[in-house]
Short mmCIF file of C-alpha atoms in Angstrom, two decimals:
data_model
loop_
_atom_site.label_atom_id
_atom_site.label_comp_id
_atom_site.label_asym_id
_atom_site.label_seq_id
_atom_site.Cartn_x
_atom_site.Cartn_y
_atom_site.Cartn_z
CA UNK A 1 93.05 81.39 73.54
CA UNK A 2 96.22 82.97 74.89
CA UNK A 3 95.92 85.67 77.53
CA UNK A 4 97.59 89.05 77.60
CA UNK A 5 96.92 89.48 81.30
CA UNK A 6 100.29 90.14 82.90
CA UNK A 7 101.38 89.07 86.34
CA UNK A 8 102.53 91.73 88.78
CA UNK A 9 106.10 90.54 88.37
CA UNK A 10 105.90 90.94 84.60
CA UNK A 11 104.50 94.44 84.93
CA UNK A 12 107.41 95.45 87.09
CA UNK A 13 109.72 94.49 84.24
CA UNK A 14 107.78 96.03 81.38
CA UNK A 15 107.08 99.76 81.27
CA UNK A 16 103.98 101.22 79.72
CA UNK A 17 102.33 104.54 79.46
CA UNK A 18 98.94 106.03 79.65
CA UNK A 19 97.92 109.03 78.21
CA UNK A 20 95.12 111.09 79.31
CA UNK A 21 93.69 113.95 76.90
CA UNK A 22 91.85 116.99 78.52
CA UNK A 23 89.76 119.45 76.42
CA UNK A 24 90.85 122.96 77.40
CA UNK A 25 90.17 124.97 74.25
CA UNK A 26 88.36 128.25 74.65
CA UNK A 27 85.83 127.91 73.06
CA UNK A 28 85.51 124.10 72.70
CA UNK A 29 87.13 122.65 69.63
CA UNK A 30 85.61 119.96 67.48
CA UNK A 31 86.03 116.42 68.73
CA UNK A 32 87.62 114.89 65.63
CA UNK A 33 91.29 113.92 65.79
CA UNK A 34 93.70 112.81 63.13
CA UNK A 35 95.71 109.62 63.53
CA UNK A 36 98.85 111.72 64.01
CA UNK A 37 97.39 113.61 66.98
CA UNK A 38 96.05 110.32 68.35
CA UNK A 39 99.49 108.79 68.32
CA UNK A 40 101.19 111.88 69.67
CA UNK A 41 98.93 111.82 72.68
CA UNK A 42 99.24 108.13 73.50
CA UNK A 43 102.73 106.93 72.72
CA UNK A 44 105.22 109.73 73.21
CA UNK A 45 106.29 108.45 76.64
CA UNK A 46 106.27 104.87 75.42
CA UNK A 47 108.98 105.77 72.93
CA UNK A 48 111.07 107.10 75.80
CA UNK A 49 110.35 103.93 77.72
CA UNK A 50 111.64 101.82 74.87
CA UNK A 51 114.84 103.87 74.74
CA UNK A 52 115.45 103.40 78.44
CA UNK A 53 114.35 99.78 78.55
CA UNK A 54 117.07 98.56 76.23
CA UNK A 55 119.58 99.76 78.82
CA UNK A 56 117.70 98.75 81.96
CA UNK A 57 117.14 95.07 81.13
CA UNK A 58 120.20 92.89 81.50
CA UNK A 59 121.02 89.76 79.55
CA UNK A 60 124.42 88.59 80.78
CA UNK A 61 124.16 85.24 79.01
CA UNK A 62 124.66 86.83 75.58
CA UNK A 63 128.19 87.54 74.45
CA UNK A 64 129.27 91.09 73.68
CA UNK A 65 129.93 90.36 70.01
CA UNK A 66 126.90 88.84 68.33
CA UNK A 67 127.97 88.66 64.70
CA UNK A 68 128.58 90.62 61.52
CA UNK A 69 125.98 92.51 59.50
CA UNK A 70 125.92 90.95 56.03
CA UNK A 71 125.08 94.25 54.37
CA UNK A 72 127.56 96.57 56.07
CA UNK A 73 130.28 94.20 57.22
CA UNK A 74 130.16 95.84 60.65
CA UNK A 75 130.42 93.82 63.83
CA UNK A 76 127.12 93.88 65.72
CA UNK A 77 127.18 93.96 69.53
CA UNK A 78 124.53 93.15 72.08
CA UNK A 79 123.84 96.15 74.31
CA UNK A 80 122.09 94.53 77.25
CA UNK A 81 124.91 93.67 79.71
CA UNK A 82 125.46 96.08 82.61
CA UNK A 83 129.01 97.33 83.10
CA UNK A 84 130.24 96.75 79.60
CA UNK A 85 131.34 99.35 77.10
CA UNK A 86 128.64 100.44 74.66
CA UNK A 87 130.78 102.80 72.60
CA UNK A 88 134.33 104.08 72.30
CA UNK A 89 135.47 107.54 71.25
CA UNK A 90 139.19 107.66 70.47
CA UNK A 91 139.58 104.52 72.58
CA UNK A 92 137.77 106.09 75.58
CA UNK A 93 134.78 103.99 76.55
CA UNK A 94 131.18 104.92 77.33
CA UNK A 95 129.76 102.23 79.60
CA UNK A 96 126.31 100.80 79.97
CA UNK A 97 126.11 102.22 83.49
CA UNK A 98 126.79 105.76 82.29
CA UNK A 99 124.09 105.50 79.61
CA UNK A 100 121.61 103.97 82.05
CA UNK A 101 122.28 106.74 84.57
CA UNK A 102 121.75 109.38 81.89
CA UNK A 103 118.46 107.76 80.88
CA UNK A 104 117.23 107.72 84.46
CA UNK A 105 118.22 111.35 84.95
CA UNK A 106 116.41 112.51 81.79
CA UNK A 107 113.44 110.16 81.52
CA UNK A 108 113.26 108.24 84.79
CA UNK A 109 110.37 110.10 86.42
CA UNK A 110 108.07 109.81 83.38
CA UNK A 111 108.89 106.16 82.75
CA UNK A 112 108.56 105.17 86.40
CA UNK A 113 105.23 106.99 86.68
CA UNK A 114 103.84 105.06 83.73
CA UNK A 115 105.10 101.77 85.17
CA UNK A 116 103.46 102.58 88.50
CA UNK A 117 100.16 103.26 86.76
CA UNK A 118 100.40 99.98 84.85
CA UNK A 119 101.07 98.01 88.02
CA UNK A 120 98.12 99.63 89.80
CA UNK A 121 95.83 98.46 87.00
CA UNK A 122 97.35 94.97 86.94
CA UNK A 123 97.02 94.48 90.69
CA UNK A 124 93.31 95.31 90.59
CA UNK A 125 92.81 92.96 87.63
CA UNK A 126 94.57 90.21 89.58
CA UNK A 127 92.37 90.87 92.62
CA UNK A 128 89.14 90.66 90.62
CA UNK A 129 90.25 87.84 88.32
CA UNK A 130 89.96 90.02 85.21
CA UNK A 131 91.87 89.06 82.09
CA UNK A 132 92.17 90.56 78.62
CA UNK A 133 92.60 88.03 75.83
CA UNK A 134 94.84 88.45 72.83
CA UNK A 135 91.78 88.22 70.62
CA UNK A 136 90.22 91.20 72.43
CA UNK A 137 93.38 93.23 71.99
CA UNK A 138 93.65 92.43 68.29
CA UNK A 139 89.98 93.27 67.75
CA UNK A 140 90.45 96.65 69.43
CA UNK A 141 93.48 97.41 67.25
CA UNK A 142 91.49 96.53 64.14
CA UNK A 143 88.65 98.80 65.25
CA UNK A 144 91.07 101.68 65.91
CA UNK A 145 92.60 101.33 62.44
CA UNK A 146 89.10 101.27 60.96
CA UNK A 147 88.25 104.57 62.68
CA UNK A 148 91.08 106.22 60.77
CA UNK A 149 90.17 104.44 57.51
CA UNK A 150 93.47 102.56 57.42
CA UNK A 151 94.05 98.86 56.66
CA UNK A 152 95.44 96.98 59.65
CA UNK A 153 98.84 96.35 58.02
CA UNK A 154 99.13 100.03 57.12
CA UNK A 155 98.25 101.00 60.69
CA UNK A 156 101.05 98.83 62.09
CA UNK A 157 103.49 100.12 59.46
CA UNK A 158 102.59 103.67 60.37
CA UNK A 159 103.10 102.94 64.08
CA UNK A 160 106.55 101.59 63.27
CA UNK A 161 107.64 104.37 60.91
CA UNK A 162 106.08 107.32 62.74
CA UNK A 163 106.61 106.27 66.37
CA UNK A 164 109.09 103.41 66.32
CA UNK A 165 106.55 101.06 67.90
CA UNK A 166 106.45 97.36 67.27
CA UNK A 167 103.17 95.49 67.06
CA UNK A 168 103.84 93.90 70.45
CA UNK A 169 104.64 97.22 72.14
CA UNK A 170 101.46 98.79 70.86
CA UNK A 171 99.27 95.87 71.89
CA UNK A 172 100.82 95.27 75.31
CA UNK A 173 101.65 98.78 76.45
CA UNK A 174 98.80 100.86 75.03
CA UNK A 175 95.81 98.73 74.10
CA UNK A 176 95.98 96.28 77.01
CA UNK A 177 95.81 98.91 79.79
CA UNK A 178 92.92 100.65 78.05
CA UNK A 179 90.88 97.45 77.75
CA UNK A 180 91.74 96.40 81.30
CA UNK A 181 90.45 99.71 82.65
CA UNK A 182 87.28 99.38 80.60
CA UNK A 183 86.64 95.97 82.17
CA UNK A 184 87.32 97.36 85.63
CA UNK A 185 84.84 100.16 84.95
CA UNK A 186 82.11 97.69 83.92
CA UNK A 187 79.79 97.63 80.92
CA UNK A 188 76.65 99.21 82.40
CA UNK A 189 76.78 102.39 80.30
CA UNK A 190 73.42 103.88 79.39
CA UNK A 191 72.83 106.98 77.25
CA UNK A 192 69.57 108.83 77.96
CA UNK A 193 67.39 110.58 75.40
CA UNK A 194 68.32 113.92 76.99
CA UNK A 195 72.01 113.13 76.50
CA UNK A 196 71.31 112.16 72.90
CA UNK A 197 69.58 115.47 72.25
CA UNK A 198 72.36 117.45 73.92
CA UNK A 199 74.98 115.53 71.96
CA UNK A 200 73.10 116.18 68.73
CA UNK A 201 72.98 119.93 69.45
CA UNK A 202 76.68 119.92 70.33
CA UNK A 203 77.93 118.06 67.27
CA UNK A 204 75.38 118.83 64.57
CA UNK A 205 73.46 121.92 65.63
CA UNK A 206 74.01 125.61 64.74
CA UNK A 207 77.00 127.41 66.28
CA UNK A 208 77.70 131.03 67.03
CA UNK A 209 80.24 132.73 64.77
CA UNK A 210 82.12 135.15 66.98
CA UNK A 211 85.22 137.17 67.73
CA UNK A 212 86.76 137.09 71.18
CA UNK A 213 89.03 139.21 73.35
CA UNK A 214 90.66 137.48 76.30
CA UNK A 215 91.76 139.78 79.10
CA UNK A 216 94.17 138.56 81.76
CA UNK A 217 94.27 140.91 84.73
CA UNK A 218 91.86 142.46 87.19
CA UNK A 219 88.26 143.52 86.66
CA UNK A 220 89.25 147.17 86.22
CA UNK A 221 91.56 146.36 83.30
CA UNK A 222 88.95 144.13 81.70
CA UNK A 223 86.28 146.81 82.08
CA UNK A 224 88.49 149.41 80.37
CA UNK A 225 88.88 147.21 77.30
CA UNK A 226 85.16 146.40 77.29
CA UNK A 227 84.33 150.13 77.32
CA UNK A 228 86.62 150.63 74.29
CA UNK A 229 84.71 147.92 72.45
CA UNK A 230 81.35 149.38 73.34
CA UNK A 231 82.44 152.84 72.21
CA UNK A 232 83.64 151.62 68.80
CA UNK A 233 82.18 148.13 68.13
CA UNK A 234 83.25 148.25 64.48
CA UNK A 235 86.88 148.38 65.68
CA UNK A 236 86.56 145.12 67.64
CA UNK A 237 89.10 143.33 65.42
CA UNK A 238 91.70 146.09 65.93
CA UNK A 239 91.10 146.17 69.69
CA UNK A 240 91.47 142.39 69.77
CA UNK A 241 94.81 142.53 67.91
CA UNK A 242 96.08 145.14 70.37
CA UNK A 243 94.73 143.78 73.66
CA UNK A 244 93.72 140.11 73.55
CA UNK A 245 95.81 137.69 75.60
CA UNK A 246 94.81 134.72 73.45
CA UNK A 247 97.77 133.96 71.12
CA UNK A 248 95.68 131.99 68.62
CA UNK A 249 92.89 134.48 67.91
CA UNK A 250 94.75 137.75 68.49
CA UNK A 251 96.50 137.82 65.07
CA UNK A 252 93.09 137.10 63.44
CA UNK A 253 91.35 140.05 65.04
CA UNK A 254 89.75 137.80 67.66
CA UNK A 255 88.23 135.27 65.24
CA UNK A 256 87.61 131.94 67.00
CA UNK A 257 86.03 128.62 65.95
CA UNK A 258 82.22 128.77 66.09
CA UNK A 259 80.89 128.23 69.60
CA UNK A 260 78.77 125.11 70.01
CA UNK A 261 76.11 124.21 72.56
CA UNK A 262 76.80 121.79 75.42
CA UNK A 263 80.56 122.26 75.32
CA UNK A 264 82.92 122.70 78.25
CA UNK A 265 82.76 126.50 78.72
CA UNK A 266 79.20 126.99 79.93
CA UNK A 267 79.53 130.70 80.72
CA UNK A 268 80.80 131.54 77.23
CA UNK A 269 78.22 129.28 75.59
CA UNK A 270 75.27 130.80 77.45
CA UNK A 271 76.38 134.34 76.69
CA UNK A 272 77.09 133.59 73.01
CA UNK A 273 73.69 132.10 72.23
CA UNK A 274 71.90 135.12 73.72
CA UNK A 275 73.62 137.56 71.35
CA UNK A 276 72.27 138.98 68.11
CA UNK A 277 74.54 139.55 65.09
CA UNK A 278 76.78 142.57 65.73
CA UNK A 279 76.02 142.58 69.46
CA UNK A 280 78.72 142.55 72.15
CA UNK A 281 78.59 140.54 75.35
CA UNK A 282 79.32 141.83 78.80
CA UNK A 283 82.43 140.72 80.66
CA UNK A 284 82.45 136.94 81.05
CA UNK A 285 84.70 135.67 83.84
CA UNK A 286 86.07 132.26 82.87
CA UNK A 287 88.51 131.84 85.75
CA UNK A 288 90.39 133.89 88.34
CA UNK A 289 91.84 136.95 86.60
CA UNK A 290 90.61 135.93 83.12
CA UNK A 291 87.74 137.64 81.32
CA UNK A 292 86.24 137.23 77.86
CA UNK A 293 84.44 139.70 75.60
CA UNK A 294 82.50 138.31 72.62
CA UNK A 295 81.18 139.89 69.45
CA UNK A 296 78.51 137.86 67.65
CA UNK A 297 78.73 137.56 63.86
CA UNK A 298 75.74 135.29 63.29
CA UNK A 299 74.98 131.56 63.33
CA UNK A 300 76.21 128.65 61.23
CA UNK A 301 73.74 126.35 59.50
CA UNK A 302 73.01 123.01 61.24
CA UNK A 303 75.14 120.16 59.94
CA UNK A 304 72.19 117.75 60.19
CA UNK A 305 68.57 118.68 60.82
CA UNK A 306 67.12 115.30 61.83
CA UNK A 307 68.68 113.36 64.71
CA UNK A 308 67.42 110.07 63.25
CA UNK A 309 69.91 110.41 60.39
CA UNK A 310 72.89 110.14 62.76
CA UNK A 311 71.28 108.27 65.66
CA UNK A 312 73.43 105.13 65.58
CA UNK A 313 76.74 106.97 65.12
CA UNK A 314 75.86 109.47 67.82
CA UNK A 315 74.83 106.73 70.24
CA UNK A 316 78.14 104.93 69.72
CA UNK A 317 80.09 108.14 70.20
CA UNK A 318 78.28 109.14 73.42
CA UNK A 319 78.61 105.62 74.79
CA UNK A 320 82.37 105.78 74.21
CA UNK A 321 82.57 109.21 75.85
CA UNK A 322 80.71 107.99 78.95
CA UNK A 323 82.92 104.89 79.03
CA UNK A 324 86.06 107.03 78.98
CA UNK A 325 84.67 109.17 81.82
CA UNK A 326 83.92 106.03 83.82
CA UNK A 327 87.39 104.63 83.11
CA UNK A 328 89.01 107.85 84.31
CA UNK A 329 87.02 107.74 87.56
CA UNK A 330 87.97 104.11 88.16
CA UNK A 331 91.67 104.78 87.66
CA UNK A 332 91.53 107.90 89.84
CA UNK A 333 89.97 105.82 92.61
CA UNK A 334 92.58 103.06 92.27
CA UNK A 335 95.36 105.64 92.28
CA UNK A 336 94.04 107.28 95.45
CA UNK A 337 93.72 103.93 97.24
CA UNK A 338 97.18 102.65 96.25
CA UNK A 339 100.21 103.29 98.38
CA UNK A 340 103.06 104.35 96.12
CA UNK A 341 106.53 104.88 97.54
CA UNK A 342 108.56 106.55 94.81
CA UNK A 343 112.23 106.41 95.72
CA UNK A 344 113.26 108.24 92.58
CA UNK A 345 111.28 111.39 93.41
CA UNK A 346 111.44 110.72 97.16
CA UNK A 347 107.69 110.98 97.57
CA UNK A 348 105.06 108.70 99.06
CA UNK A 349 101.27 108.69 98.97
CA UNK A 350 101.33 107.46 102.57
CA UNK A 351 102.30 110.88 103.88
CA UNK A 352 103.46 114.35 102.95
CA UNK A 353 107.05 114.03 104.13
CA UNK A 354 109.67 113.01 101.55
CA UNK A 355 110.94 109.48 101.96
CA UNK A 356 114.59 108.74 102.63
CA UNK A 357 116.20 106.74 99.85
CA UNK A 358 119.02 104.44 100.90
CA UNK A 359 120.00 102.79 97.62
CA UNK A 360 119.80 103.13 93.87
CA UNK A 361 119.95 106.42 91.95
CA UNK A 362 118.54 109.89 92.44
CA UNK A 363 119.01 112.68 89.91
CA UNK A 364 121.24 110.31 87.98
CA UNK A 365 123.70 109.90 90.87
CA UNK A 366 124.18 106.84 93.11
CA UNK A 367 122.69 107.20 96.59
CA UNK A 368 125.00 106.49 99.50
CA UNK A 369 123.35 104.44 102.26
CA UNK A 370 122.51 106.52 105.30
CA UNK A 371 123.99 105.10 108.49
CA UNK A 372 122.34 106.00 111.76
CA UNK A 373 124.84 107.13 114.39
CA UNK A 374 124.33 105.29 117.66
CA UNK A 375 125.42 107.02 120.81
CA UNK A 376 126.24 105.13 123.94
#
């Protein structure tokens, strides 16, 4: 079976991207994602990489004129040779070098960062003798398409039409790094009964229907708004429209998605589940200079009453969540241990001082070599 494990040299010549998604909603949002949001989070930089890559990779053996398009009659030209003209405007040329420089100036930092991350993963795979087979990659793609209830062919067509990704780009630059990190993290993932119960409460249990006012400022300002709410609790929606700093709930009079148990905002969760319908919370500090006031409007009905009904699905979901957490920790450790000298941003993980670049480009401009003056 063919292997998709790439050598370090190959990784240096093929950019990829990772995407990491962090839950920051206040209160926690539901965990479901559409295929569009999935793609937006994982491939947006890859698209930029593909744009830049067609200019960065040279192929001097191919002639400038490749042939004529049978449908349009236009002459087609290969655009992979440095120094040649890619376009002319009123007989004034735009060269490959100018386009490449513009790409580096606009997208260079993001693309280089993703390539660095890919190489870090590849080097650790090489060290441990870890490979990812083509069959494993294809199976993961099929499973991803299945999660979104799409046939495999439709999934690939959607990747192409929505994100401009080829099958090979998707497999090599998105799926391969994910599977490689999973192998580096190991397979010893266990979900305890306590975690199952907490996950069941989070995803299927009752939630608190509430309105929220977010105050950004000092404790005195937050206390003034809280006193207004306590004085006229029936006007909570009006006070929220006038004072809340949350742009999503403010126009709705403070209405927020129902608050679930075992989410990410423990302080809000604990306060919410202690409230009775119509009752207001005290000031809840969620971070420095940010306070929340809640008004309880009752509880939702449980989605499922018996955990046995959803046991297998829940177990699979929690196992995947713990795997992703483990993967993130592994990559963070690899990143901290790697020495990365970035000549584009003039930074190095080896020290705090910026590094001196002596060749190449910075900010889209060629760097002149620095010559040390020797005094006699």
